[in-house]
Amino acid sequence: RNRLPLGVTQDQVVINDVELPPWAEGSPEQFVRLHREALESEYVSKHLNGWVDLIFGCKQRGPSAVDACNVFFYLTYEKAVDLDSITDPSLRRGTETQIMNFGQTPLQLFSGKPHIGRDLSNLSKSGTVPRARGLTAVFDTENAGSGDPIVWVATASDSVLTVARSRALGVHRWSPFPDLIGNPFSFEPDVKLPGSEGVSAKRKSIGKGRRIGGAHVAPGLTEDKLGQLFAVTVDGRFIISGGHWDGSVRCSLISEPGRPRQILSYHRDVVTCVSISSDGSMVATGSRDAGVLLWDVVWRGADRSPLLNPAMGALSGPGQGFAANSAGAGLLMASQKVLSGKPRLVLGGHIDPVCVVAVSVEVGFVLSADEGGRLLMHSIRDGRLIRSSFGLYVSRALPTVSGNVVYYSEREKVLRVEGVNGGLVGIEKLTSRLSTMQVTKDGRLLVTGSESDGIVVRTTWDLRDVYHYIPRSSTVSSLTLTSDETVIFAGLRNGQLQALTLDRDLMRQNAVMRGLKAPRPSWGGM
């Protein structure tokens, strides 16, 4: 693909590329992926100890090596010859040439008994949640009468956070351990939310005040736009929001979302999208001003931060309070910030309003897309433009740990997977509009929610359907995975929050690439 100048063969054939085997179907991504699937397969895990015996263990030398057909040229073994004892210069030079030609075997680290095999008893377990078949609905919350669609849902620490179209914040408690009534995990809904059953009028009035941004949210934001305006810190104590009329990025305590603890006013227009990295160390924001800013998250959790004063509803400690930042950051905590006072990087290149941002600390890039169809990828280290493209009208984007990026275009109703260098990996035409999507930590599975197709689990290498679930009560408007990826919390358009157990082993088994079926090797115990 890169057309490297690697010379020519004796019959004058130019060597400038890799010739793939037929089973790769001309795709270098499929070639690498199939090898990765093989190396990470259960069969390799079971027989990894045999490979250790051949390379580093008891079958590297001696009769066991002969029986395993694992014998090499004698000069490749350690201490096979003492070069310092060779006095003839020609013989020494010839010996050194042979060693350079044949190479050297690794040091023998285990010379006694065969290496112990890996314990695979835990590979089929899925944490504390019992094994299900595919996706299994466990329960729905009872505030369906609110009719307030949940546009954003996220998990952090022991909380499940939801934001409705009215910007009402819900803080639900959950634990991966089974409860007393037979559910595979424990869940305590937020009783302060408007529409919750059995809630007193006093608590409902409190719930009405828990709206993110209060009256400071810009008008005209659709449900899809609202779902891309929020992010939460890894400890679940602060929520970061955009969409405010003054173009600011605001950081608020979960307990008081209407009273921001930090206001950052560096954008010149309304912030249209907010994205936090998988490790919670960076936040990217995009705006109608066609600008993209990258921020460092300086808040590192409750273990290294001031204590929360329940009476004040704010961070408190000796000499702490509020102060104004003259550098344009606005109102913030004098003793502790959530985001860095100034952006880490200011990224340009867009002409139209930015509608999508995504950060990948694993690969090291910030992805941004605007309403005019321009897609840019910058380095998070120095802001250098890595690549750009035009013509793909992206509505959502998710980077994976493997370096691929999943794109969704609402304009074309297309799901698309591309490599970090822009090569097409997979494409799928959808029949209904996609409202939300999430990718698993290993980057193998994509979970999407749509209006008519419900929740669909797909592979990320060819977008093939692995499992399908359609909620009966309403359509899916948002979803998220728990940290152990055993439970999906789906926000519905009728205001309900639905919980579903996810059988990770079954999903990943169905998502394995169907490659070559080679005969079992008969050499070396592998």
Short mmCIF file of N, CA and C in Angstrom, two decimals, residues 40-184:
data_model
loop_
_atom_site.label_atom_id
_atom_site.label_comp_id
_atom_site.label_asym_id
_atom_site.label_seq_id
_atom_site.Cartn_x
_atom_site.Cartn_y
_atom_site.Cartn_z
N GLU A 40 -5.02 -14.82 20.18
CA GLU A 40 -5.78 -14.59 21.40
C GLU A 40 -6.86 -15.65 21.62
N SER A 41 -6.82 -16.72 20.84
CA SER A 41 -7.86 -17.74 20.93
C SER A 41 -7.64 -18.63 22.16
N GLU A 42 -8.69 -19.36 22.52
CA GLU A 42 -8.61 -20.27 23.66
C GLU A 42 -7.65 -21.42 23.37
N TYR A 43 -7.55 -21.84 22.11
CA TYR A 43 -6.64 -22.93 21.76
C TYR A 43 -5.19 -22.53 22.06
N VAL A 44 -4.81 -21.31 21.69
CA VAL A 44 -3.45 -20.85 21.97
C VAL A 44 -3.23 -20.74 23.47
N SER A 45 -4.23 -20.28 24.22
CA SER A 45 -4.09 -20.18 25.67
C SER A 45 -3.86 -21.54 26.29
N LYS A 46 -4.55 -22.55 25.77
CA LYS A 46 -4.40 -23.91 26.31
C LYS A 46 -3.02 -24.48 26.03
N HIS A 47 -2.42 -24.13 24.88
CA HIS A 47 -1.17 -24.75 24.46
C HIS A 47 0.02 -23.79 24.55
N LEU A 48 -0.15 -22.67 25.23
CA LEU A 48 0.94 -21.71 25.33
C LEU A 48 2.13 -22.29 26.09
N ASN A 49 1.88 -23.15 27.05
CA ASN A 49 2.97 -23.77 27.80
C ASN A 49 3.84 -24.65 26.91
N GLY A 50 3.24 -25.27 25.88
CA GLY A 50 4.04 -26.07 24.95
C GLY A 50 5.00 -25.21 24.15
N TRP A 51 4.57 -24.00 23.79
CA TRP A 51 5.46 -23.08 23.08
C TRP A 51 6.60 -22.63 23.99
N VAL A 52 6.30 -22.40 25.26
CA VAL A 52 7.34 -22.01 26.22
C VAL A 52 8.38 -23.11 26.35
N ASP A 53 7.93 -24.37 26.38
CA ASP A 53 8.87 -25.50 26.46
C ASP A 53 9.79 -25.55 25.25
N LEU A 54 9.26 -25.26 24.07
CA LEU A 54 10.07 -25.31 22.86
C LEU A 54 11.09 -24.18 22.78
N ILE A 55 10.70 -22.99 23.16
CA ILE A 55 11.57 -21.83 22.98
C ILE A 55 12.48 -21.61 24.18
N PHE A 56 11.95 -21.72 25.39
CA PHE A 56 12.72 -21.39 26.59
C PHE A 56 12.89 -22.55 27.56
N GLY A 57 12.21 -23.67 27.33
CA GLY A 57 12.13 -24.70 28.35
C GLY A 57 12.86 -25.99 28.04
N CYS A 58 12.28 -27.06 28.57
CA CYS A 58 12.96 -28.36 28.57
C CYS A 58 13.06 -28.99 27.19
N LYS A 59 12.30 -28.52 26.21
CA LYS A 59 12.36 -29.08 24.86
C LYS A 59 13.25 -28.26 23.92
N GLN A 60 14.04 -27.36 24.49
CA GLN A 60 14.95 -26.59 23.63
C GLN A 60 16.21 -27.39 23.31
N ARG A 61 16.66 -28.23 24.22
CA ARG A 61 17.88 -29.01 24.03
C ARG A 61 17.66 -30.43 24.51
N GLY A 62 18.58 -31.30 24.10
CA GLY A 62 18.60 -32.66 24.59
C GLY A 62 17.63 -33.57 23.84
N PRO A 63 17.43 -34.76 24.39
CA PRO A 63 16.55 -35.74 23.74
C PRO A 63 15.12 -35.23 23.52
N SER A 64 14.62 -34.41 24.46
CA SER A 64 13.26 -33.88 24.29
C SER A 64 13.17 -32.98 23.06
N ALA A 65 14.23 -32.22 22.79
CA ALA A 65 14.25 -31.38 21.60
C ALA A 65 14.28 -32.22 20.33
N VAL A 66 15.00 -33.34 20.36
CA VAL A 66 15.05 -34.23 19.19
C VAL A 66 13.68 -34.84 18.95
N ASP A 67 13.03 -35.29 20.01
CA ASP A 67 11.69 -35.89 19.86
C ASP A 67 10.67 -34.87 19.34
N ALA A 68 10.88 -33.59 19.68
CA ALA A 68 9.94 -32.55 19.25
C ALA A 68 10.34 -31.90 17.93
N CYS A 69 11.36 -32.44 17.26
CA CYS A 69 11.85 -31.87 15.99
C CYS A 69 12.21 -30.40 16.18
N ASN A 70 12.89 -30.08 17.27
CA ASN A 70 13.20 -28.71 17.63
C ASN A 70 14.72 -28.51 17.73
N VAL A 71 15.46 -29.06 16.76
CA VAL A 71 16.91 -29.01 16.76
C VAL A 71 17.38 -28.05 15.66
N PHE A 72 18.35 -27.18 16.01
CA PHE A 72 18.87 -26.20 15.06
C PHE A 72 20.39 -26.39 14.90
N PHE A 73 20.96 -25.60 14.05
CA PHE A 73 22.40 -25.66 13.81
C PHE A 73 23.14 -25.42 15.12
N TYR A 74 24.19 -26.18 15.37
CA TYR A 74 24.81 -26.20 16.69
C TYR A 74 25.38 -24.85 17.09
N LEU A 75 25.83 -24.03 16.12
CA LEU A 75 26.41 -22.74 16.46
C LEU A 75 25.38 -21.72 16.96
N THR A 76 24.09 -22.01 16.82
CA THR A 76 23.07 -21.07 17.27
C THR A 76 22.84 -21.16 18.78
N TYR A 77 23.33 -22.21 19.44
CA TYR A 77 23.09 -22.39 20.86
C TYR A 77 24.13 -21.66 21.69
N GLU A 78 23.69 -21.21 22.87
CA GLU A 78 24.58 -20.49 23.77
C GLU A 78 25.73 -21.39 24.22
N LYS A 79 26.93 -20.84 24.24
CA LYS A 79 28.14 -21.53 24.68
C LYS A 79 28.47 -22.75 23.83
N ALA A 80 27.96 -22.77 22.59
CA ALA A 80 28.30 -23.90 21.71
C ALA A 80 29.75 -23.85 21.28
N VAL A 81 30.33 -22.68 21.21
CA VAL A 81 31.71 -22.52 20.80
C VAL A 81 32.31 -21.32 21.54
N ASP A 82 33.58 -21.44 21.88
CA ASP A 82 34.29 -20.35 22.55
C ASP A 82 35.11 -19.61 21.52
N LEU A 83 34.66 -18.45 21.09
CA LEU A 83 35.35 -17.71 20.04
C LEU A 83 36.73 -17.26 20.48
N ASP A 84 36.91 -16.98 21.78
CA ASP A 84 38.21 -16.50 22.25
C ASP A 84 39.28 -17.57 22.17
N SER A 85 38.86 -18.84 22.11
CA SER A 85 39.84 -19.93 22.04
C SER A 85 40.28 -20.24 20.61
N ILE A 86 39.63 -19.63 19.63
CA ILE A 86 39.98 -19.87 18.22
C ILE A 86 41.10 -18.89 17.85
N THR A 87 42.26 -19.43 17.56
CA THR A 87 43.41 -18.59 17.23
C THR A 87 43.58 -18.35 15.75
N ASP A 88 43.03 -19.24 14.93
CA ASP A 88 43.14 -19.06 13.47
C ASP A 88 42.18 -17.96 13.03
N PRO A 89 42.67 -16.84 12.47
CA PRO A 89 41.78 -15.74 12.06
C PRO A 89 40.74 -16.17 11.03
N SER A 90 41.13 -17.02 10.08
CA SER A 90 40.18 -17.45 9.05
C SER A 90 39.06 -18.29 9.65
N LEU A 91 39.42 -19.21 10.55
CA LEU A 91 38.42 -20.07 11.19
C LEU A 91 37.50 -19.24 12.09
N ARG A 92 38.07 -18.27 12.81
CA ARG A 92 37.24 -17.41 13.67
C ARG A 92 36.28 -16.58 12.83
N ARG A 93 36.77 -16.01 11.72
CA ARG A 93 35.92 -15.22 10.85
C ARG A 93 34.81 -16.08 10.23
N GLY A 94 35.14 -17.31 9.84
CA GLY A 94 34.14 -18.21 9.28
C GLY A 94 33.09 -18.60 10.31
N THR A 95 33.53 -18.82 11.57
CA THR A 95 32.57 -19.18 12.63
C THR A 95 31.63 -18.01 12.92
N GLU A 96 32.19 -16.80 12.98
CA GLU A 96 31.36 -15.63 13.23
C GLU A 96 30.36 -15.41 12.09
N THR A 97 30.77 -15.67 10.87
CA THR A 97 29.87 -15.52 9.73
C THR A 97 28.71 -16.51 9.82
N GLN A 98 29.01 -17.75 10.22
CA GLN A 98 27.95 -18.75 10.36
C GLN A 98 26.96 -18.37 11.48
N ILE A 99 27.51 -17.84 12.58
CA ILE A 99 26.62 -17.42 13.67
C ILE A 99 25.71 -16.28 13.22
N MET A 100 26.29 -15.34 12.48
CA MET A 100 25.48 -14.24 11.97
C MET A 100 24.45 -14.72 10.97
N ASN A 101 24.77 -15.75 10.21
CA ASN A 101 23.85 -16.26 9.20
C ASN A 101 22.71 -17.07 9.82
N PHE A 102 23.02 -17.91 10.80
CA PHE A 102 22.00 -18.79 11.37
C PHE A 102 21.26 -18.15 12.56
N GLY A 103 21.84 -17.09 13.13
CA GLY A 103 21.20 -16.47 14.27
C GLY A 103 21.49 -17.21 15.56
N GLN A 104 20.76 -16.88 16.63
CA GLN A 104 20.97 -17.50 17.93
C GLN A 104 19.63 -17.87 18.55
N THR A 105 19.60 -19.01 19.18
CA THR A 105 18.41 -19.41 19.93
C THR A 105 18.37 -18.65 21.26
N PRO A 106 17.19 -18.45 21.83
CA PRO A 106 17.12 -17.75 23.12
C PRO A 106 17.79 -18.55 24.24
N LEU A 107 18.03 -17.89 25.34
CA LEU A 107 18.57 -18.57 26.50
C LEU A 107 17.56 -19.59 27.02
N GLN A 108 18.06 -20.71 27.50
CA GLN A 108 17.18 -21.72 28.09
C GLN A 108 16.90 -21.33 29.54
N LEU A 109 15.66 -20.92 29.80
CA LEU A 109 15.29 -20.42 31.12
C LEU A 109 14.77 -21.51 32.03
N PHE A 110 14.15 -22.56 31.46
CA PHE A 110 13.56 -23.65 32.24
C PHE A 110 14.12 -24.96 31.71
N SER A 111 14.95 -25.60 32.47
CA SER A 111 15.59 -26.83 32.00
C SER A 111 15.09 -28.08 32.69
N GLY A 112 14.18 -27.93 33.63
CA GLY A 112 13.71 -29.08 34.39
C GLY A 112 12.42 -29.67 33.84
N LYS A 113 11.34 -29.49 34.57
CA LYS A 113 10.05 -30.06 34.20
C LYS A 113 9.35 -29.21 33.15
N PRO A 114 8.39 -29.79 32.44
CA PRO A 114 7.60 -28.99 31.47
C PRO A 114 6.89 -27.84 32.17
N HIS A 115 6.69 -26.77 31.40
CA HIS A 115 6.05 -25.58 31.94
C HIS A 115 4.59 -25.88 32.28
N ILE A 116 4.09 -25.29 33.35
CA ILE A 116 2.71 -25.50 33.79
C ILE A 116 1.75 -24.79 32.84
N GLY A 117 0.66 -25.46 32.50
CA GLY A 117 -0.34 -24.87 31.61
C GLY A 117 -1.14 -23.79 32.32
N ARG A 118 -1.74 -22.92 31.53
CA ARG A 118 -2.52 -21.81 32.06
C ARG A 118 -3.85 -22.31 32.63
N ASP A 119 -4.26 -21.74 33.74
CA ASP A 119 -5.55 -22.06 34.35
C ASP A 119 -6.65 -21.33 33.59
N LEU A 120 -7.49 -22.09 32.88
CA LEU A 120 -8.54 -21.49 32.05
C LEU A 120 -9.91 -21.54 32.71
N SER A 121 -9.94 -21.87 34.00
CA SER A 121 -11.24 -22.03 34.66
C SER A 121 -12.00 -20.71 34.78
N ASN A 122 -11.27 -19.57 34.77
CA ASN A 122 -11.93 -18.27 34.93
C ASN A 122 -12.29 -17.61 33.62
N LEU A 123 -11.89 -18.20 32.47
CA LEU A 123 -12.15 -17.54 31.19
C LEU A 123 -13.62 -17.52 30.84
N SER A 124 -14.39 -18.48 31.32
CA SER A 124 -15.80 -18.54 30.96
C SER A 124 -16.70 -17.84 31.97
N LYS A 125 -16.08 -17.22 32.99
CA LYS A 125 -16.89 -16.54 33.99
C LYS A 125 -17.06 -15.09 33.62
N SER A 126 -18.19 -14.51 33.94
CA SER A 126 -18.50 -13.12 33.60
C SER A 126 -18.73 -12.30 34.86
N GLY A 127 -17.74 -12.28 35.75
CA GLY A 127 -17.87 -11.48 36.96
C GLY A 127 -18.92 -12.05 37.89
N THR A 128 -19.64 -11.19 38.56
CA THR A 128 -20.65 -11.62 39.51
C THR A 128 -22.02 -11.80 38.86
N VAL A 129 -22.19 -11.33 37.63
CA VAL A 129 -23.48 -11.45 36.97
C VAL A 129 -23.61 -12.84 36.37
N PRO A 130 -24.67 -13.60 36.66
CA PRO A 130 -24.83 -14.93 36.09
C PRO A 130 -24.88 -14.89 34.57
N ARG A 131 -24.47 -15.98 33.96
CA ARG A 131 -24.44 -16.05 32.51
C ARG A 131 -25.85 -16.00 31.94
N ALA A 132 -26.03 -15.16 30.93
CA ALA A 132 -27.30 -15.06 30.22
C ALA A 132 -27.07 -15.51 28.79
N ARG A 133 -28.09 -15.51 28.02
CA ARG A 133 -27.97 -15.85 26.61
C ARG A 133 -28.23 -14.59 25.82
N GLY A 134 -27.14 -13.97 25.34
CA GLY A 134 -27.28 -12.76 24.57
C GLY A 134 -27.59 -11.58 25.47
N LEU A 135 -28.69 -10.87 25.19
CA LEU A 135 -29.14 -9.74 26.00
C LEU A 135 -30.43 -10.12 26.69
N THR A 136 -30.48 -9.90 28.00
CA THR A 136 -31.67 -10.26 28.78
C THR A 136 -32.09 -9.06 29.60
N ALA A 137 -33.32 -8.58 29.40
CA ALA A 137 -33.83 -7.45 30.16
C ALA A 137 -34.08 -7.88 31.60
N VAL A 138 -33.62 -7.05 32.55
CA VAL A 138 -33.79 -7.35 33.96
C VAL A 138 -34.94 -6.55 34.56
N PHE A 139 -34.95 -5.23 34.34
CA PHE A 139 -36.04 -4.41 34.86
C PHE A 139 -36.04 -3.07 34.15
N ASP A 140 -37.14 -2.31 34.34
CA ASP A 140 -37.26 -0.93 33.90
C ASP A 140 -37.55 -0.07 35.13
N THR A 141 -37.06 1.17 35.13
CA THR A 141 -37.44 2.08 36.19
C THR A 141 -38.91 2.46 36.02
N GLU A 142 -39.48 3.00 37.07
CA GLU A 142 -40.94 3.18 37.12
C GLU A 142 -41.42 4.59 36.78
N ASN A 143 -40.54 5.43 36.27
CA ASN A 143 -40.96 6.81 35.98
C ASN A 143 -41.32 6.97 34.51
N ALA A 144 -42.01 5.97 33.95
CA ALA A 144 -42.36 6.03 32.53
C ALA A 144 -43.36 7.14 32.25
N GLY A 145 -44.11 7.55 33.27
CA GLY A 145 -45.11 8.57 33.03
C GLY A 145 -44.55 9.95 32.79
N SER A 146 -43.24 10.12 33.02
CA SER A 146 -42.67 11.46 32.85
C SER A 146 -42.65 11.88 31.39
N GLY A 147 -42.49 10.93 30.47
CA GLY A 147 -42.45 11.25 29.05
C GLY A 147 -41.28 12.13 28.67
N ASP A 148 -40.24 12.12 29.48
CA ASP A 148 -39.05 12.95 29.25
C ASP A 148 -37.92 12.04 28.75
N PRO A 149 -37.62 12.02 27.46
CA PRO A 149 -36.64 11.08 26.92
C PRO A 149 -35.27 11.24 27.58
N ILE A 150 -34.63 10.13 27.85
CA ILE A 150 -33.27 10.14 28.39
C ILE A 150 -32.31 10.25 27.21
N VAL A 151 -31.61 11.37 27.13
CA VAL A 151 -30.75 11.63 25.97
C VAL A 151 -29.30 11.24 26.23
N TRP A 152 -28.92 11.01 27.49
CA TRP A 152 -27.54 10.66 27.81
C TRP A 152 -27.52 9.80 29.06
N VAL A 153 -26.72 8.75 29.04
CA VAL A 153 -26.56 7.88 30.19
C VAL A 153 -25.11 7.44 30.26
N ALA A 154 -24.57 7.37 31.47
CA ALA A 154 -23.18 6.99 31.67
C ALA A 154 -23.04 6.34 33.04
N THR A 155 -22.02 5.50 33.19
CA THR A 155 -21.70 4.89 34.47
C THR A 155 -20.35 5.42 34.95
N ALA A 156 -20.26 5.63 36.25
CA ALA A 156 -19.01 6.08 36.87
C ALA A 156 -19.01 5.64 38.31
N SER A 157 -17.96 4.94 38.71
CA SER A 157 -17.86 4.44 40.07
C SER A 157 -19.08 3.58 40.38
N ASP A 158 -19.85 3.93 41.40
CA ASP A 158 -21.03 3.15 41.77
C ASP A 158 -22.32 3.85 41.36
N SER A 159 -22.26 4.71 40.34
CA SER A 159 -23.43 5.49 39.94
C SER A 159 -23.76 5.26 38.47
N VAL A 160 -25.04 5.38 38.17
CA VAL A 160 -25.52 5.44 36.80
C VAL A 160 -26.16 6.82 36.64
N LEU A 161 -25.61 7.63 35.75
CA LEU A 161 -26.08 9.00 35.58
C LEU A 161 -26.92 9.09 34.31
N THR A 162 -28.01 9.82 34.39
CA THR A 162 -28.88 10.04 33.24
C THR A 162 -29.19 11.52 33.11
N VAL A 163 -29.32 11.97 31.87
CA VAL A 163 -29.77 13.33 31.59
C VAL A 163 -30.95 13.24 30.63
N ALA A 164 -32.06 13.86 30.99
CA ALA A 164 -33.26 13.84 30.17
C ALA A 164 -33.27 15.04 29.22
N ARG A 165 -34.23 15.06 28.32
CA ARG A 165 -34.35 16.16 27.38
C ARG A 165 -34.54 17.50 28.09
N SER A 166 -35.19 17.45 29.24
CA SER A 166 -35.39 18.67 30.03
C SER A 166 -34.14 19.07 30.80
N ARG A 167 -33.04 18.31 30.62
CA ARG A 167 -31.75 18.51 31.27
C ARG A 167 -31.80 18.14 32.75
N ALA A 168 -32.81 17.37 33.17
CA ALA A 168 -32.88 16.89 34.54
C ALA A 168 -31.87 15.77 34.73
N LEU A 169 -31.04 15.90 35.75
CA LEU A 169 -29.99 14.92 36.03
C LEU A 169 -30.50 13.87 37.01
N GLY A 170 -30.33 12.60 36.67
CA GLY A 170 -30.66 11.50 37.56
C GLY A 170 -29.39 10.80 38.01
N VAL A 171 -29.30 10.55 39.33
CA VAL A 171 -28.15 9.85 39.90
C VAL A 171 -28.65 8.57 40.55
N HIS A 172 -28.46 7.46 39.87
CA HIS A 172 -28.91 6.15 40.35
C HIS A 172 -27.71 5.39 40.92
N ARG A 173 -27.95 4.57 41.91
CA ARG A 173 -26.89 3.78 42.52
C ARG A 173 -26.98 2.33 42.03
N TRP A 174 -25.81 1.75 41.77
CA TRP A 174 -25.83 0.35 41.34
C TRP A 174 -24.58 -0.35 41.86
N SER A 175 -24.68 -1.66 41.98
CA SER A 175 -23.58 -2.50 42.42
C SER A 175 -23.61 -3.79 41.61
N PRO A 176 -22.46 -4.35 41.25
CA PRO A 176 -22.47 -5.58 40.46
C PRO A 176 -22.86 -6.83 41.24
N PHE A 177 -23.12 -6.68 42.52
CA PHE A 177 -23.47 -7.84 43.35
C PHE A 177 -24.99 -8.04 43.38
N PRO A 178 -25.45 -9.29 43.41
CA PRO A 178 -26.90 -9.56 43.40
C PRO A 178 -27.60 -8.92 44.59
N ASP A 179 -28.88 -8.55 44.35
CA ASP A 179 -29.66 -7.96 45.43
C ASP A 179 -30.45 -9.05 46.16
N LEU A 180 -31.30 -8.63 47.08
CA LEU A 180 -32.03 -9.58 47.92
C LEU A 180 -33.27 -10.14 47.26
N ILE A 181 -33.68 -9.62 46.11
CA ILE A 181 -34.90 -10.09 45.47
C ILE A 181 -34.62 -10.93 44.23
N GLY A 182 -33.36 -11.28 44.02
CA GLY A 182 -33.03 -12.19 42.92
C GLY A 182 -32.45 -11.56 41.68
N ASN A 183 -32.34 -10.24 41.61
CA ASN A 183 -31.72 -9.61 40.45
C ASN A 183 -30.21 -9.86 40.46
N PRO A 184 -29.60 -9.98 39.28
CA PRO A 184 -28.17 -10.30 39.22
C PRO A 184 -27.26 -9.16 39.67
#
